Coordinates of C-alpha atoms (C1' of nucleotides) in Angstrom, one line a residue:
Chain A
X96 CA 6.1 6.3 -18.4
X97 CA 5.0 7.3 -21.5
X98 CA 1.2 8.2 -22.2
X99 CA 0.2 6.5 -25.4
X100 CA -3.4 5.2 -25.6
X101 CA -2.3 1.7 -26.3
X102 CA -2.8 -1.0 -23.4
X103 CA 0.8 -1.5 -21.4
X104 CA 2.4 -4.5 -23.0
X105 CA 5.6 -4.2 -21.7
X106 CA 8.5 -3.8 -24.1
X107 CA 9.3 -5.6 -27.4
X108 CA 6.2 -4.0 -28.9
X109 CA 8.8 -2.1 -31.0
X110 CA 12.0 -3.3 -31.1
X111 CA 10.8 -5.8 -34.2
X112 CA 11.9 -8.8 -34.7
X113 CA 15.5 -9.0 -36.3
X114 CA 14.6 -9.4 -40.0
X115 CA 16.8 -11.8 -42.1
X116 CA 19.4 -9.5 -43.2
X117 CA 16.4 -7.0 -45.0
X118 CA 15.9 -8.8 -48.1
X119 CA 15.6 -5.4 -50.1
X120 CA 12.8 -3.5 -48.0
X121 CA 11.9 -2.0 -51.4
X122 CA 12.5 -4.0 -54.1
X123 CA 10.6 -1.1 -56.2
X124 CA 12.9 1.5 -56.0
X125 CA 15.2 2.0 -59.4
X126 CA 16.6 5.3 -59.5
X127 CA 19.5 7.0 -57.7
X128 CA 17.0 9.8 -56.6
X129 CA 16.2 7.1 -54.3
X130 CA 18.0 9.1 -50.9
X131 CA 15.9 12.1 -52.2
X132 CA 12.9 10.0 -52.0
X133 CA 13.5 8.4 -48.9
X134 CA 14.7 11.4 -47.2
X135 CA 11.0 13.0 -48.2
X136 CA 9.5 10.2 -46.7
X137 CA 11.3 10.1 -43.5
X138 CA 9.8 13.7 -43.3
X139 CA 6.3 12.9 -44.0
X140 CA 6.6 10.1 -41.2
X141 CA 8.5 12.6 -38.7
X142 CA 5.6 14.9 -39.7
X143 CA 3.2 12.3 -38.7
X144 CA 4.8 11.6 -35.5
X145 CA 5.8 15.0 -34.0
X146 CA 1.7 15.8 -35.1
X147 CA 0.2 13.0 -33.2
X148 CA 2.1 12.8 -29.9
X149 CA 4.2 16.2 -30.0
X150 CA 8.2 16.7 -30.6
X151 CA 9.0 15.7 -26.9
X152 CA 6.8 12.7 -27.2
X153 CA 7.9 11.6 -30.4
X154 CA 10.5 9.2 -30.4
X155 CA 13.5 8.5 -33.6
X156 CA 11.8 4.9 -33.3
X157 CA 8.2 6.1 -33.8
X158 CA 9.5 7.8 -37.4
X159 CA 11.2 4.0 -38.1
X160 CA 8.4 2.1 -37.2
X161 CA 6.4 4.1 -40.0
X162 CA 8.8 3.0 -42.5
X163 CA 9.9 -0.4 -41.1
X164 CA 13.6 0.3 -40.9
X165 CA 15.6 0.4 -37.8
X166 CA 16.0 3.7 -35.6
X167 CA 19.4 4.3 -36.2
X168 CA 18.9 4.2 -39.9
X169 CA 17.3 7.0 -40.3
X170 CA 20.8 9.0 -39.1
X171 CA 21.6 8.4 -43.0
X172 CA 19.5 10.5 -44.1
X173 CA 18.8 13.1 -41.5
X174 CA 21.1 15.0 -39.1
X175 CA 19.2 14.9 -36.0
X176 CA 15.9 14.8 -34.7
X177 CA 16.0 18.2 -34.2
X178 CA 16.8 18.7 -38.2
X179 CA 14.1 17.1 -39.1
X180 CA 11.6 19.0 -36.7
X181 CA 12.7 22.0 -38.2
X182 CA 12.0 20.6 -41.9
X183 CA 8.4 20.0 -41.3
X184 CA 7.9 23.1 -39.1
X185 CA 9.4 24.9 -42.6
X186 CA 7.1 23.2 -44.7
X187 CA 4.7 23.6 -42.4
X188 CA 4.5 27.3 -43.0
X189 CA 5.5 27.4 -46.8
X190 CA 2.0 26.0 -47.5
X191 CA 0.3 29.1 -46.5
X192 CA 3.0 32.0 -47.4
X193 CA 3.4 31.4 -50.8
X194 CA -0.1 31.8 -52.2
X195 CA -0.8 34.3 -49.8
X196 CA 2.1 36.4 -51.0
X197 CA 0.1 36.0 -54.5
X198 CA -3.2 37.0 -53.5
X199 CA -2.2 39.9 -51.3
X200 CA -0.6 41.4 -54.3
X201 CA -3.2 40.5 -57.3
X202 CA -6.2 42.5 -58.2
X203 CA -9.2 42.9 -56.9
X204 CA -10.6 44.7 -53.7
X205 CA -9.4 44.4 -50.3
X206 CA -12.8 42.8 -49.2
X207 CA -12.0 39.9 -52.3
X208 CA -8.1 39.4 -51.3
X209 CA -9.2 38.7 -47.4
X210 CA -11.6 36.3 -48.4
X211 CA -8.8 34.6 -50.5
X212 CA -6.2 34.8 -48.2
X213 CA -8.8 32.8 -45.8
X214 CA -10.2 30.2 -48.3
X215 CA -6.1 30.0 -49.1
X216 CA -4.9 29.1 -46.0
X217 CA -7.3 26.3 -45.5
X218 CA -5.1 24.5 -48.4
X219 CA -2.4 23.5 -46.6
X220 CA -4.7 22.4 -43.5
X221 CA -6.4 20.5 -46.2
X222 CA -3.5 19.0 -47.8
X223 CA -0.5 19.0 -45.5
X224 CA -2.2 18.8 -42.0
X225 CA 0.6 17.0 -40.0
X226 CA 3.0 20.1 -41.3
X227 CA 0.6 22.3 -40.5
X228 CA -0.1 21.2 -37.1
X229 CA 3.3 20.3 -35.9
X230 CA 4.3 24.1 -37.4
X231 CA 1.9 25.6 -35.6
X232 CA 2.5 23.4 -32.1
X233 CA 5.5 22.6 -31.9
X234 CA 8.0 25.2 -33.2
X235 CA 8.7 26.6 -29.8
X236 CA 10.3 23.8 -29.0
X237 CA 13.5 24.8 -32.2
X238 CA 16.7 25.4 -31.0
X239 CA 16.9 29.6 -31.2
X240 CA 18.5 29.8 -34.6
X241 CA 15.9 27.8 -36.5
X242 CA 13.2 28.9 -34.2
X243 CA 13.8 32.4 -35.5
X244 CA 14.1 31.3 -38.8
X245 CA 10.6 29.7 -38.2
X246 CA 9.2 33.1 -36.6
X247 CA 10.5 35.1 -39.9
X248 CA 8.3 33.4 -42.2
X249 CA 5.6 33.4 -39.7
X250 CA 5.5 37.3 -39.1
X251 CA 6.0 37.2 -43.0
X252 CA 2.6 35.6 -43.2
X253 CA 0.9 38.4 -40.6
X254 CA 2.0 41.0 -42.5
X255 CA 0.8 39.9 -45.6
X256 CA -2.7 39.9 -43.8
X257 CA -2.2 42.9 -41.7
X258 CA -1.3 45.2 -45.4
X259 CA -4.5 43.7 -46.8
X260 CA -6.7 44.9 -44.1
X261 CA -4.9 48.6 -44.0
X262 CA -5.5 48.3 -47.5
X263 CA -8.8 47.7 -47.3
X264 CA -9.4 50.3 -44.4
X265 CA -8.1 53.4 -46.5
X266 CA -10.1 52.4 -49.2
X267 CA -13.0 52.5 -47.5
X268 CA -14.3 48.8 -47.3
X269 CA -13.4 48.4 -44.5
X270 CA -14.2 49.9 -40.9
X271 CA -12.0 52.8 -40.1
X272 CA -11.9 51.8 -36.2
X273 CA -10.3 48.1 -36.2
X274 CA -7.2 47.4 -35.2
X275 CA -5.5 46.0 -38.0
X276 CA -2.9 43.9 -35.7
X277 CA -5.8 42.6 -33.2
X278 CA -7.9 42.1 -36.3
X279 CA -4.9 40.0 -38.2
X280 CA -4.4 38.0 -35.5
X281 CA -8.0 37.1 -34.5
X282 CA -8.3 36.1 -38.2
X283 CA -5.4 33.8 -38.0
X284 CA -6.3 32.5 -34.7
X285 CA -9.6 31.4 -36.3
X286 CA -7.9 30.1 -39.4
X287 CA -5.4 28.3 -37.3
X288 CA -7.8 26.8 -35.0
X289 CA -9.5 24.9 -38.1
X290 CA -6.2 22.3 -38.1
X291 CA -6.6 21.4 -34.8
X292 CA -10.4 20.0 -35.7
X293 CA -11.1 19.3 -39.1
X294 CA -11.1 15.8 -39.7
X295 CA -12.8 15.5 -36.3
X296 CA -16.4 17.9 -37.9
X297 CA -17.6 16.6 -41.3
X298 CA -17.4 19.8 -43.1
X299 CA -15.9 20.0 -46.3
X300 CA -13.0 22.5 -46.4
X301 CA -15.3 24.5 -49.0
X302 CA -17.8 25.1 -46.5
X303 CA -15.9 25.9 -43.8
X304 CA -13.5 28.4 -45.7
X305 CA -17.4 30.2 -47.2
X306 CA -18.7 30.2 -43.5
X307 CA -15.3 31.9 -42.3
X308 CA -15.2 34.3 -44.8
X309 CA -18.9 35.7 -44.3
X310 CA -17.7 35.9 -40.7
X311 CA -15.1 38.1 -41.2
X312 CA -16.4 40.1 -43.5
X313 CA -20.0 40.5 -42.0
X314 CA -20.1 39.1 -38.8
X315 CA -22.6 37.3 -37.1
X316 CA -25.6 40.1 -37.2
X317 CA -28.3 40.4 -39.7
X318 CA -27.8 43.3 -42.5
X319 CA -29.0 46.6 -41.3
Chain B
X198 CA 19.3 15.5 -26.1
X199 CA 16.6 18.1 -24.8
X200 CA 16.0 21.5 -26.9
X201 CA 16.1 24.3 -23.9
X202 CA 17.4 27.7 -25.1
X203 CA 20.2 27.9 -22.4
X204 CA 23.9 27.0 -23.3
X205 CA 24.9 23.3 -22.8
X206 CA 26.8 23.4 -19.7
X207 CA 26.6 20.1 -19.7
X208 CA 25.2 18.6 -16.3
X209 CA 24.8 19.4 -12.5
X210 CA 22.9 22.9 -13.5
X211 CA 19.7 21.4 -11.9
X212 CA 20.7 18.6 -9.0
X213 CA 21.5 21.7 -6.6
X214 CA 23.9 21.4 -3.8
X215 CA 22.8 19.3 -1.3
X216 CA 21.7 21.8 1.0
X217 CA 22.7 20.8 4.6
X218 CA 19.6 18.9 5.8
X219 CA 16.9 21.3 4.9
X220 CA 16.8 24.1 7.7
X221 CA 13.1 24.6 7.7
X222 CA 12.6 25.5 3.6
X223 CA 9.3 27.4 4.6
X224 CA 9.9 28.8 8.1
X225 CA 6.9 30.9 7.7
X226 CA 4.4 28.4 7.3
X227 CA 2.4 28.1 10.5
X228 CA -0.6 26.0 10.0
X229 CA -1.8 22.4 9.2
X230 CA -3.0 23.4 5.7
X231 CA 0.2 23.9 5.0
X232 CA -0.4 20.4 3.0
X233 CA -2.9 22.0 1.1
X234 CA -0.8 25.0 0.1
X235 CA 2.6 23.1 -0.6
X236 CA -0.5 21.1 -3.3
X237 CA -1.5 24.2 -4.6
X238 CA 2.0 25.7 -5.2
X239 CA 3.1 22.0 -7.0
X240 CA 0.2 22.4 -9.4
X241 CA 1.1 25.8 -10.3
X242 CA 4.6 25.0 -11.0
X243 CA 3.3 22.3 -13.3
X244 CA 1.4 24.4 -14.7
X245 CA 4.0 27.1 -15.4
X246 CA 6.5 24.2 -16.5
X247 CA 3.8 22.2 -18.7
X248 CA 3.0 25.8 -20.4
X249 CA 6.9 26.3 -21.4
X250 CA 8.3 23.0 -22.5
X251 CA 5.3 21.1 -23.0
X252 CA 4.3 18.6 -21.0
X253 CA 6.8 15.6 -22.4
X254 CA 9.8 18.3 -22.6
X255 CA 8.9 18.6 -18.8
X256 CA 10.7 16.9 -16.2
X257 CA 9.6 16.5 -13.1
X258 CA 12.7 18.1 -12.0
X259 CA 11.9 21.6 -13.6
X260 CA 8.6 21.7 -11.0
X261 CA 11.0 21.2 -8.4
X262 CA 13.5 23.4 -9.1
X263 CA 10.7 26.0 -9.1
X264 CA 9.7 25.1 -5.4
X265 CA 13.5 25.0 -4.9
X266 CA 12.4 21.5 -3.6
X267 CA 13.9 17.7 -4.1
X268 CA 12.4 16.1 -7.6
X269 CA 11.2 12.9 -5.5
X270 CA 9.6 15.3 -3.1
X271 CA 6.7 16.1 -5.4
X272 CA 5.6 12.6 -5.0
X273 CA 4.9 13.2 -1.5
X274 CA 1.8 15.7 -2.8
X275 CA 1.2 14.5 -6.4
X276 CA 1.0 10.9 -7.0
X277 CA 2.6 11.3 -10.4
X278 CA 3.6 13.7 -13.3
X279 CA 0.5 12.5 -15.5
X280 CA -2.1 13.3 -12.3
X281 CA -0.4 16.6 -12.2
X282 CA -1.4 17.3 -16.1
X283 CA -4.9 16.1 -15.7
X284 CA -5.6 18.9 -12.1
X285 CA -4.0 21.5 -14.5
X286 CA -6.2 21.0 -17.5
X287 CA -9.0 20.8 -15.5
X288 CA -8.4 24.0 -13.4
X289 CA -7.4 25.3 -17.5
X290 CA -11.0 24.6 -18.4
X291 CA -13.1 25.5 -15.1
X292 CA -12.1 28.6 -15.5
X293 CA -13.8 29.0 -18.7
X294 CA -17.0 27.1 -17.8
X295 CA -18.3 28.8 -14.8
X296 CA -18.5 32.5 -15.5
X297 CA -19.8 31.4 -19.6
X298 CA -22.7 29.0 -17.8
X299 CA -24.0 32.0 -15.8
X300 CA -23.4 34.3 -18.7
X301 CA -25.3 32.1 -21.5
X302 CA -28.5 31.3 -19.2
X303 CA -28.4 35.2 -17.8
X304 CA -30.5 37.4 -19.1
X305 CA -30.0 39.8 -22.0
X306 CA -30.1 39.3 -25.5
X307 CA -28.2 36.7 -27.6
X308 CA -25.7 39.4 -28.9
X309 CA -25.0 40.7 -25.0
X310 CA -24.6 37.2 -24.1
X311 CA -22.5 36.3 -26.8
X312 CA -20.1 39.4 -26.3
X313 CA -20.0 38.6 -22.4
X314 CA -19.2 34.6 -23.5
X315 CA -15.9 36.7 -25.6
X316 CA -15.2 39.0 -23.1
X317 CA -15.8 36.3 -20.0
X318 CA -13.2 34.2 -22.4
X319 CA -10.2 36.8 -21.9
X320 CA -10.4 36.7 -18.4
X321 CA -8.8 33.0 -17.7
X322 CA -6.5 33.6 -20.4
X323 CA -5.2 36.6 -18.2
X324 CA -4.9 35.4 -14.5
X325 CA -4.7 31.6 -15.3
X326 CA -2.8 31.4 -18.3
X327 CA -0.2 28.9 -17.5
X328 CA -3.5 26.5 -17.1
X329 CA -5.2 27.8 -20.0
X330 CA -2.2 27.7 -22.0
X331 CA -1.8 23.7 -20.9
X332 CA -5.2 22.7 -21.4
X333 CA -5.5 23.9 -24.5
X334 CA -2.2 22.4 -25.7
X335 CA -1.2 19.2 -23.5
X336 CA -4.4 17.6 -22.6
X337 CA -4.4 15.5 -25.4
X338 CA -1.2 13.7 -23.8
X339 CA -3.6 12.5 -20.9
X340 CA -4.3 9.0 -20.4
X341 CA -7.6 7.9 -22.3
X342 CA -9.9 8.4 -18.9
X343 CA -8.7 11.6 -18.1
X344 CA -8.6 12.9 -21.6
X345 CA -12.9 12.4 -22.0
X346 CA -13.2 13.9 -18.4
X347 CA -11.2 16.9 -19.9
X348 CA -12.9 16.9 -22.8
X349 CA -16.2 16.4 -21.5
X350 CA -15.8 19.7 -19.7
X351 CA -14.5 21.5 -23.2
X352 CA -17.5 20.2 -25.3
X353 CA -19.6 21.5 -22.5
X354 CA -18.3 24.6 -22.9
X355 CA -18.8 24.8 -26.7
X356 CA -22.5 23.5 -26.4
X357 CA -22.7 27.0 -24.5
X358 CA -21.1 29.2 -27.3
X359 CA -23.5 26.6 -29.5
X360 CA -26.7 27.5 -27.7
X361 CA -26.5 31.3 -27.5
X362 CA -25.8 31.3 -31.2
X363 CA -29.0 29.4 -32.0
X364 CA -30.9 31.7 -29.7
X365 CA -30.0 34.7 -31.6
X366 CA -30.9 33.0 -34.8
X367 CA -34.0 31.4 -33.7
X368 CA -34.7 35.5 -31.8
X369 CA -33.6 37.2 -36.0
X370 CA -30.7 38.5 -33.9
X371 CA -28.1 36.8 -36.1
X372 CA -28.4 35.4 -39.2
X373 CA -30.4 32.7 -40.5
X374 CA -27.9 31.2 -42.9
X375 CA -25.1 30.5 -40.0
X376 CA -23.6 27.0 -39.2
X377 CA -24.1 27.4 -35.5
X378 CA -21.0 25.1 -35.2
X379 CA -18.7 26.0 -37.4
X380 CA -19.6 29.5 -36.2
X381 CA -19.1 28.0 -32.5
X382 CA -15.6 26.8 -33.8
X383 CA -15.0 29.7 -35.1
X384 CA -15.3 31.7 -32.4
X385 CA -13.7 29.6 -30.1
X386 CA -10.9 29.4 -32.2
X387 CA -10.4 33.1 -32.7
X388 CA -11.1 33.6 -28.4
X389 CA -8.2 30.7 -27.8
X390 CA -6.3 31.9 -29.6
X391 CA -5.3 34.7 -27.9
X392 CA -3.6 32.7 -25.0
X393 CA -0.6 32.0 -27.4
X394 CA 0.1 35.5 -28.5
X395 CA -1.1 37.8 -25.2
X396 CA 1.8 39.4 -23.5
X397 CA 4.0 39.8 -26.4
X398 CA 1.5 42.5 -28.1
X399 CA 0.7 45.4 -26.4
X400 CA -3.0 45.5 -25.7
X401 CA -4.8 45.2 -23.3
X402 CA -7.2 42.4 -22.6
X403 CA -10.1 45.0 -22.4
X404 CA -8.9 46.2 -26.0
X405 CA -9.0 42.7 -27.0
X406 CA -12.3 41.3 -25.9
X407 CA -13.7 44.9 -27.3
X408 CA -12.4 44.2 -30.4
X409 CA -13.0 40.5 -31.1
X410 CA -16.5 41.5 -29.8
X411 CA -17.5 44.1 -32.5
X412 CA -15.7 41.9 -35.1
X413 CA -17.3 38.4 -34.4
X414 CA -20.8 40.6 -34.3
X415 CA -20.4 43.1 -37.4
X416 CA -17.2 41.9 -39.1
X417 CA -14.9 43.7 -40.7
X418 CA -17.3 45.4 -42.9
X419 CA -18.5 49.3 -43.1
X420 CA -22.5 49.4 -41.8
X421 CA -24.5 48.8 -44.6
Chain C
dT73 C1' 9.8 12.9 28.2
dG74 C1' 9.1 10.0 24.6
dC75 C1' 6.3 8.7 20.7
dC76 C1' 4.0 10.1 16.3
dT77 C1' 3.3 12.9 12.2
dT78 C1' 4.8 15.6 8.6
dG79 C1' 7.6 17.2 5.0
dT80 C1' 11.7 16.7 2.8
dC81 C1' 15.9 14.4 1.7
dT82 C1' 19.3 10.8 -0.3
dA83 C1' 19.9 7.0 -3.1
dT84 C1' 18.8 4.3 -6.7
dA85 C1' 16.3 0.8 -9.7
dG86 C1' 14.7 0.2 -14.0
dG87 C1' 13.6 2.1 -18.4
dC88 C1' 13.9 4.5 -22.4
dT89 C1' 16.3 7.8 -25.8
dT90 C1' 19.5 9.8 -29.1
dA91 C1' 23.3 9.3 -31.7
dT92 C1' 27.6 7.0 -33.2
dA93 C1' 30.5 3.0 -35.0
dG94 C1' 31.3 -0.3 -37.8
dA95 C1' 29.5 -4.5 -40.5
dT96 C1' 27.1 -6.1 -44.4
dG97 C1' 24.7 -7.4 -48.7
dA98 C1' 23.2 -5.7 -53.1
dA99 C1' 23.6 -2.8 -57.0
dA100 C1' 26.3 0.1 -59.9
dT101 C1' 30.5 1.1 -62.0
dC102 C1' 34.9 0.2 -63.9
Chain D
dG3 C1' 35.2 -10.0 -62.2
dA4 C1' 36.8 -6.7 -58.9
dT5 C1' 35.8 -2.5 -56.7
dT6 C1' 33.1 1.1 -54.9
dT7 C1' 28.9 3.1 -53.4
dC8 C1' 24.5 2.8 -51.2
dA9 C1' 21.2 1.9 -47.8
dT10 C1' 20.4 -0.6 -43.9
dC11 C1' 21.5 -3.2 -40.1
dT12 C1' 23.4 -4.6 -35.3
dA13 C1' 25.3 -3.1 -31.1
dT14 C1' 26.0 0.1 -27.7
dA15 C1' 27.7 4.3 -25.1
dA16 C1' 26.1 7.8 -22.5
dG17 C1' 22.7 10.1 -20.4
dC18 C1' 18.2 11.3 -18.6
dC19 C1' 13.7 10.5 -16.3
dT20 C1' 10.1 8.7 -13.3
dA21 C1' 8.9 6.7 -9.3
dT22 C1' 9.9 4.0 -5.0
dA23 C1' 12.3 3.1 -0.5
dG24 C1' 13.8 4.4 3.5
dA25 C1' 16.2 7.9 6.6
dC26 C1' 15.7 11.9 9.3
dA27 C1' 14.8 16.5 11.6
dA28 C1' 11.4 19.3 13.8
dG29 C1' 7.4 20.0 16.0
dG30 C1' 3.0 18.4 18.1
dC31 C1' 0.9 15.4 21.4
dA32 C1' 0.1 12.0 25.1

DNA sequence: TGCCTTGTCTATAGGCTTATAGATGAAATC
DNA sequence: GATTTCATCTATAAGCCTATAGACAAGGCA
């Protein structure tokens, strides 16, 4: 018994009706980078899916229904469902760790990185949401080896915040007493949180990166 | 083709021996709330199984292996796996809701209330975590009615957060130029998020709620 | 003593899922 | 024009999951 929201109309509400023989789904496509495109999109949809109902609610058919091709097609392009979870879970946390990598080690003060790091890492929530979400939910459920794979490039990412604040502490802008690990990962708890409602708040990604920052930096007191 | 982290030893690792008719699984039990208990017991095992695979990677079977019970005895207490999800969300969020409704109308300034709201916020995630953890996580996999009970309950709990924040703006105890929303967000987000990462740092939930505390009030910032 | 209640068990229907095999038409290549 | 490759399809094995039905032992109660 499967939760989705949709009223209970039996079966055959997938399961489409047996096309004549696929008269070219997409008579568009000229290349031979065609399997590289398709196997992108077939990503994007298994992004989409795993996002909106989770990896164990997901269903193969739920990724073909996106792209109107049969289930078992999609075993051409992608090993297992399990391949393709880790795929988006890696893209998933690309997004953020390749800027942030640049901004920690630029110029400028520790206080200016931070609030770049912050205002960076709204990108990919921006831009690559169902990555972003299904990275951040649903990577527990990776068989160990990719799971740890995952979790490299996720402490990667911590650390990268973590060295910014000690920076920022021995230089002086910063308070002496945090704790840098508490402190990174209140910051990316805050950060992280954001993907699980923007879309739902209309606040522009601008705004919300500019109110975030002032909160880490300053808090929510008045100057004194 | 189910992702747990154990070796594939194929089947008959759950489906235990049939035990020879059951000598008296709880001999201590005594009373006529034993009912009542046996509920109490399913609902935790829910909640611990919901917490770990997520509640589509859950089977029905995991809670009863917990209880070291029959699968098809659970339906004896719980009248199915979806009404189990909804009890735990909801004892997920009471816990929050309680304590920060006597905490937000208590007396105090906005910036003692608002650090007892934080503080208050640990507490749950310690001693009711599995809940937490599920709520947090799995409620959106609730059938539409349930899902607005649940989140009925959560947006209750941000008005509370929302409230405070406004009073100590409206008081010149914060600052004028907040979003009380996005701040509200932001705080929640930064306080929830500590259910997915406590127990695998070592800090205390006192250290925590001290130091989310002093940095959602004064930041990272030196005094200026 | 004999019936009723309670909690658990066995068995299973009825569905749904993943992944594999092999067929097929269209396009590309020889 | 014949052959090969590509992308997709149909069909299905094999397995798992939820929920229901009905049996049954032990203890309480009339």
């Amino acid at each position: 018994m499967k939760s989705r929201s949709a009223p209970p109309v039996k079966a055959s509400r997938r399961r489409r009706k047996p096309r004549r023989r696929a008269v070219s789904a997409r008579p568009e496509t000229p290349s031979k980078r065609n399997t590289h495109r398709r196997s992108v999109e077939i990503i994007e949809a298994a992004a989409q899916v795993f996002a909106e109902r989770g990896y164990h609610g997901a269903t193969t058919q739920d990724i073909a229904d996106i792209l109107h091709i049969r289930q078992a097609s999609l075993y051409y392009y992608v090993p297992s469902k399990e391949a393709a979870l880790e795929l988006v879970c890696i893209q998933g946390v690309a997004g953020f760790f390749e800027t942030a990598q640049a901004i920690a080690s630029g110029p400028g003060k520790a206080r200016e990185r931070l609030a770049g790091l912050i205002r960076a890492h709204m990108v990919p929530i921006l831009d690559r949401g169902n990555f972003v979400r299904v990275f951040l939910t649903q990577r527990q459920f990776l068989p160990n080896r990719s799971r740890r794979r995952v979790g490299k490039w996720s402490r990667g990412l911590e650390k990268i915040f973590e060295t910014v604040i000690r920076d920022g502490m021995r230089k002086g802008e910063f308070r002496g007493d945090l704790d840098p690990r508490l402190t990174t990962l209140a910051i990316l708890g805050l950060a992280n949180g954001v993907s699980s409602w923007y879309g739902k708040e209309d606040a522009s990604m601008e705004r919300i990166g500019s109110e975030f920052v002032s909160l880490v930096l300053d808090g929510l007191g008045r100057r004194r």
